[in-house]
Short mmCIF file of C-alpha atoms in Angstrom, two decimals:
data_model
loop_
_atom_site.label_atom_id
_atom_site.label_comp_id
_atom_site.label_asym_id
_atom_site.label_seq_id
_atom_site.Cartn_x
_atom_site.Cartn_y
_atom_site.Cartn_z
CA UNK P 22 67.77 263.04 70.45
CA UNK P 23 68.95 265.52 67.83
CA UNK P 24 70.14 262.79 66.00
CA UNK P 25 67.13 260.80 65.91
CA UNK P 26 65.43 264.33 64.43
CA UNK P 27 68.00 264.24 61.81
CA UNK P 28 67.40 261.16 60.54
CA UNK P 29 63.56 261.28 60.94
CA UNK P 30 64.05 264.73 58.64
CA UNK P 31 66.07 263.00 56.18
CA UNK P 32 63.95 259.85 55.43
CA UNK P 33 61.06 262.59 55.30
CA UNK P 34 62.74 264.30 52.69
CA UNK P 35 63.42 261.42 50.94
CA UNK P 36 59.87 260.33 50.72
CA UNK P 37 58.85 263.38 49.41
CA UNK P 38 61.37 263.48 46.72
CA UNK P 39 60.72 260.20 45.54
CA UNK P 40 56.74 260.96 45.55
CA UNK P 41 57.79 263.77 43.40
CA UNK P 42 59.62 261.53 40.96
CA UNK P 43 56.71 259.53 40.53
CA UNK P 44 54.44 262.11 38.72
CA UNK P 45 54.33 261.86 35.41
CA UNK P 46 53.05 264.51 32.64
CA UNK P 47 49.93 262.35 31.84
CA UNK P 48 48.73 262.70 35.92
CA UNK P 49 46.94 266.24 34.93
CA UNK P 50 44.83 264.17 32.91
CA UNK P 51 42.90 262.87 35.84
CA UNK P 52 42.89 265.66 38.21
CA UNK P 53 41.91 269.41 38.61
CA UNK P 54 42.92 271.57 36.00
CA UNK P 55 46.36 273.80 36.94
CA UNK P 56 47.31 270.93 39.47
CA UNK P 57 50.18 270.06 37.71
CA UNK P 58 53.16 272.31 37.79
CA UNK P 59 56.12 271.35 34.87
CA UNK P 60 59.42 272.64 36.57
CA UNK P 61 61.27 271.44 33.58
CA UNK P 62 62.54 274.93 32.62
CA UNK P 63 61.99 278.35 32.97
CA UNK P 64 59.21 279.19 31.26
CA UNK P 65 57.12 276.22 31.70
CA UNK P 66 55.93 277.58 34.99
CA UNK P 67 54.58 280.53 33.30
CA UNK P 68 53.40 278.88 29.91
CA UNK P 69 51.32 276.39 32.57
CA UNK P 70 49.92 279.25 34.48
CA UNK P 71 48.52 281.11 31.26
CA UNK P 72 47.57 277.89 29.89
CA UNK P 73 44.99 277.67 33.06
CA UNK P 74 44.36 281.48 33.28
CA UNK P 75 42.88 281.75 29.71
CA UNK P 76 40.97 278.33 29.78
CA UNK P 77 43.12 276.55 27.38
CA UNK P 78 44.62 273.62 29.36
CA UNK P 79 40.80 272.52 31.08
CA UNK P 80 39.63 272.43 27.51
CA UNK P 81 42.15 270.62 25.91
CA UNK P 82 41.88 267.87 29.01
CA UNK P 83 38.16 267.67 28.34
CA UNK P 84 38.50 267.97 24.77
CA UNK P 85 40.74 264.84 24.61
CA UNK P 86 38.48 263.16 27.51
CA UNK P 87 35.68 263.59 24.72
CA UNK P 88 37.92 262.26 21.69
CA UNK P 89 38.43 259.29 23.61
CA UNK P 90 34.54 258.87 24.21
CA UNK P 91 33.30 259.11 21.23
CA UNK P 92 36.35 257.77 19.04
CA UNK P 93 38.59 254.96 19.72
CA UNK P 94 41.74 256.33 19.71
CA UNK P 95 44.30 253.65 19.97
CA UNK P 96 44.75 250.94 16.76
CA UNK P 97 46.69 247.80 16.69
CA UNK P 98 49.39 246.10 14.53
CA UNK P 99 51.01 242.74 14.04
CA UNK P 100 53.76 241.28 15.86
CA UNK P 101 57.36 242.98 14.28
CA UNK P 102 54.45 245.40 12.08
CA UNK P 103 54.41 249.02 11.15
CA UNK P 104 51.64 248.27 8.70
CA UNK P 105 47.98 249.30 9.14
CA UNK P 106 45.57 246.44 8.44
CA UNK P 107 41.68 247.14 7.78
CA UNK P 108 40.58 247.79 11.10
CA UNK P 109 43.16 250.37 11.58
CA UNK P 110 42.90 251.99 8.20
CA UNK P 111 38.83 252.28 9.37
CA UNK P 112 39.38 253.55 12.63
CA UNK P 113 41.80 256.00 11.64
CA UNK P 114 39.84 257.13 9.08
CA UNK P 115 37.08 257.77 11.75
CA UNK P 116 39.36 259.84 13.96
CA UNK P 117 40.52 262.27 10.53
CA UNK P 118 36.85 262.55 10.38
CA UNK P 119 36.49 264.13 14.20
CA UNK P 120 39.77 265.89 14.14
CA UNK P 121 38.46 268.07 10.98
CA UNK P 122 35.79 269.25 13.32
CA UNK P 123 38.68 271.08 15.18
CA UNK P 124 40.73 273.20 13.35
CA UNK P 125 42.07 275.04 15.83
CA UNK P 126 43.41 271.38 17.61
CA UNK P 127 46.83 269.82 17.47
CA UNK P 128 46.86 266.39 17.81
CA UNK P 129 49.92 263.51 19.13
CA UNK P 130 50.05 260.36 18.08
CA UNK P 131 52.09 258.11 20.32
CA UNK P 132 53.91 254.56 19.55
CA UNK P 133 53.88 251.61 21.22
CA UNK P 134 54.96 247.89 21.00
CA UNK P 135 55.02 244.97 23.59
CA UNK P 136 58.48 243.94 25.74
CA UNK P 137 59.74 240.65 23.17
CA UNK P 138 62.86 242.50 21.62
CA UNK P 139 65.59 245.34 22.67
CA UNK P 140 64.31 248.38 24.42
CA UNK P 141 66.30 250.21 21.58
CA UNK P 142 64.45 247.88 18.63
CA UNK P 143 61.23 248.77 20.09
CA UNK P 144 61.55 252.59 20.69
CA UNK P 145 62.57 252.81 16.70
CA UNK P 146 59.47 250.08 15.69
CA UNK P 147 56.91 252.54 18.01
CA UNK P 148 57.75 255.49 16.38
CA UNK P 149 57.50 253.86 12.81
CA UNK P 150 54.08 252.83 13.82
CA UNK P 151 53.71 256.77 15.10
CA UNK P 152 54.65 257.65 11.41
CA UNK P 153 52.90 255.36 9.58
CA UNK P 154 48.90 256.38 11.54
CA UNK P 155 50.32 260.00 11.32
CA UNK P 156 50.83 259.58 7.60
CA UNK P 157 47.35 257.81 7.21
CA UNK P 158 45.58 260.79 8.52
CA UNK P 159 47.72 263.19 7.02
CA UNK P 160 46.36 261.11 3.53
CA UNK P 161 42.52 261.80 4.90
CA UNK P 162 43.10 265.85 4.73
CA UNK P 163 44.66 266.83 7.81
CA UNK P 164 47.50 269.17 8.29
CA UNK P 165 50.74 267.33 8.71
CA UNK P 166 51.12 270.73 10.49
CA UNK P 167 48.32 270.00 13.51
CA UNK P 168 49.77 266.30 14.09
CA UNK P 169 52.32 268.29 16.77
CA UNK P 170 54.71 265.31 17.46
CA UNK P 171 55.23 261.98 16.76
CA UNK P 172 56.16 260.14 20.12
CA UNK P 173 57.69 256.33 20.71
CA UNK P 174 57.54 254.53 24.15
CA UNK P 175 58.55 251.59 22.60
CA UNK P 176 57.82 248.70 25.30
CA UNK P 177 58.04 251.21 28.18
CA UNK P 178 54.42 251.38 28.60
CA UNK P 179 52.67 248.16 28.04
CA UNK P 180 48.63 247.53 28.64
CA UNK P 181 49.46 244.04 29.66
CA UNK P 182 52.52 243.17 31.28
CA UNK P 183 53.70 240.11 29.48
CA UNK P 184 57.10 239.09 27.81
CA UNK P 185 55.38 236.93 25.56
CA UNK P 186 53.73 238.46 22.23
CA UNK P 187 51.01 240.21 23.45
CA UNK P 188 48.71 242.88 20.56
CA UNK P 189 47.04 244.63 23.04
CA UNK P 190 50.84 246.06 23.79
CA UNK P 191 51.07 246.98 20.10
CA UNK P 192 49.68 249.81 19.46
CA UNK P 193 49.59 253.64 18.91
CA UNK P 194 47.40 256.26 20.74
CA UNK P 195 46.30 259.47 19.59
CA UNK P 196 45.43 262.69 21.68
CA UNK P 197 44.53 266.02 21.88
CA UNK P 198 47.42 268.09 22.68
CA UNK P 199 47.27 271.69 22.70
CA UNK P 200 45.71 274.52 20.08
CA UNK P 201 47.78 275.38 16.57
CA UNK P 202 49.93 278.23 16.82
CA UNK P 203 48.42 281.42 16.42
CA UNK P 204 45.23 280.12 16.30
CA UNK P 205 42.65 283.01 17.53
CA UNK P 206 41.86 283.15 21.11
CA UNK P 207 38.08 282.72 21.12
CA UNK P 208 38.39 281.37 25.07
CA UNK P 209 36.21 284.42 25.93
CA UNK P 210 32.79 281.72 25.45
CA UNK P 211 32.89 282.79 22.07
CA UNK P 212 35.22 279.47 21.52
CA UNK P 213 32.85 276.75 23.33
CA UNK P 214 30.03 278.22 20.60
CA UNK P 215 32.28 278.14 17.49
CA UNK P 216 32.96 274.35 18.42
CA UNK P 217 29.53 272.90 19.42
CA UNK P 218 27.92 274.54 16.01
CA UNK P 219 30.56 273.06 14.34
CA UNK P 220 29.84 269.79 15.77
CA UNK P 221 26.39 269.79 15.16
CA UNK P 222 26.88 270.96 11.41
CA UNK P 223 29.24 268.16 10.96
CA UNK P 224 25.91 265.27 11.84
CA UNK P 225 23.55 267.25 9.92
CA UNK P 226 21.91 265.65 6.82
CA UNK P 227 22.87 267.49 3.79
CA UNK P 228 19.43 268.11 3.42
CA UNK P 229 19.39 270.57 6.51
CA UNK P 230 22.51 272.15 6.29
CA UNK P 231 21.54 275.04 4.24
CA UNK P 232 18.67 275.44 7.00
CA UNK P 233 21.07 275.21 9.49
CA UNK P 234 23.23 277.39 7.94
CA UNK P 235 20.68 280.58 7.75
CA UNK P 236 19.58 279.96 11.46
CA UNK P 237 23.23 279.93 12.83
CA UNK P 238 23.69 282.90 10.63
CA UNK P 239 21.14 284.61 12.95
#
């Protein structure tokens, strides 16, 4: 009998440590804010638990969930490509323009590519495709500075799982990731104003902007 409890104990365990190997880093995206818990060193623990205390992580989740509504934030490349075509170049160009809304936003921009080729050939093609949209916006005004990371998956990740060529697969992503450092702490409600009037200035005809400008003033 005690035997039997041993086992049953044991395979328990192992389920639960293989559930735990599952989660990933992007699962806090689509859950409660503070649910996930990084035990990859010492102090992520702690940086996660200020992170919720003060506000920042919720915001940056629904920041990023908004970036993603209202800007497409993955582009496309050719087969064996680094290069940005038109339709990159135009959507890119469209996410510089949101991104300038937030100064106080750091941004990632992660590399992709679909499975044909070495694992190794594709990690180094998705981060030259990481480089080359990070270097596009950094050309539109934004601060090489707030781009926090360029990241390659290479084929790890693929939208269609496929050996052939597949474009969908080729691709990079870009996402809110966090505030610059030292940026001020306006997470008292202050913050959540500062950002929607800057939002709304940004649409504004030129026309009513120095209207706009006296009222906020106010």
């Amino acid at each position: 009998m005690r035997g039997q409890i041993k086992i049953i104990l044991g395979v328990s365990a192992m389920l639960a440590l293989g559930a735990c190997e599952k989660g990933t880093i992007e699962s806090w995206t689509f859950s409660e804010a503070g649910s996930f818990l990084d035990e990859g060193s010492f102090g992520n623990p702690t940086m996660n638990n200020l992170l919720v205390q003060t506000g920042q992580k919720s915001y940056v989740i629904s920041l990023n969930e908004r970036f993603s509504r209202e800007i497409q934030p993955n582009i496309n490349f050719e087969f064996n490509s680094s290069v940005l075509d038109v339709a990159a170049q135009s959507t890119l160009r469209l996410q510089a323009d949101w991104i300038k809304q937030f100064p106080e936003v750091r941004f990632k921009v992660f590399g992709h590519t679909d499975l044909v080729g070495s694992n190794s050939y594709n990690k180094r093609l998705g981060l030259r495709r990481a480089r080359a949209a990070v270097n596009f916006l950094v050309s539109q005004g934004i601060s090489r500075s707030r781009l926090e990371a360029v990241v390659s998956y290479g084929e790890s990740r693929p939208v269609v799982a496929t050996e052939t060529r597949e474009r969908r697969n080729r691709r990079t992503i870009t996402e809110v990731s966090g505030f610059v450092k030292n940026a001020p702490q306006l997470l008292n409600g202050k913050y959540a104003e500062v950002v929607f009037r800057e939002y709304i200035a940004s649409g504004a005809p030129a026309s009513d902007l120095a209207l706009y400008g006296s009222i906020s003033a106010e």
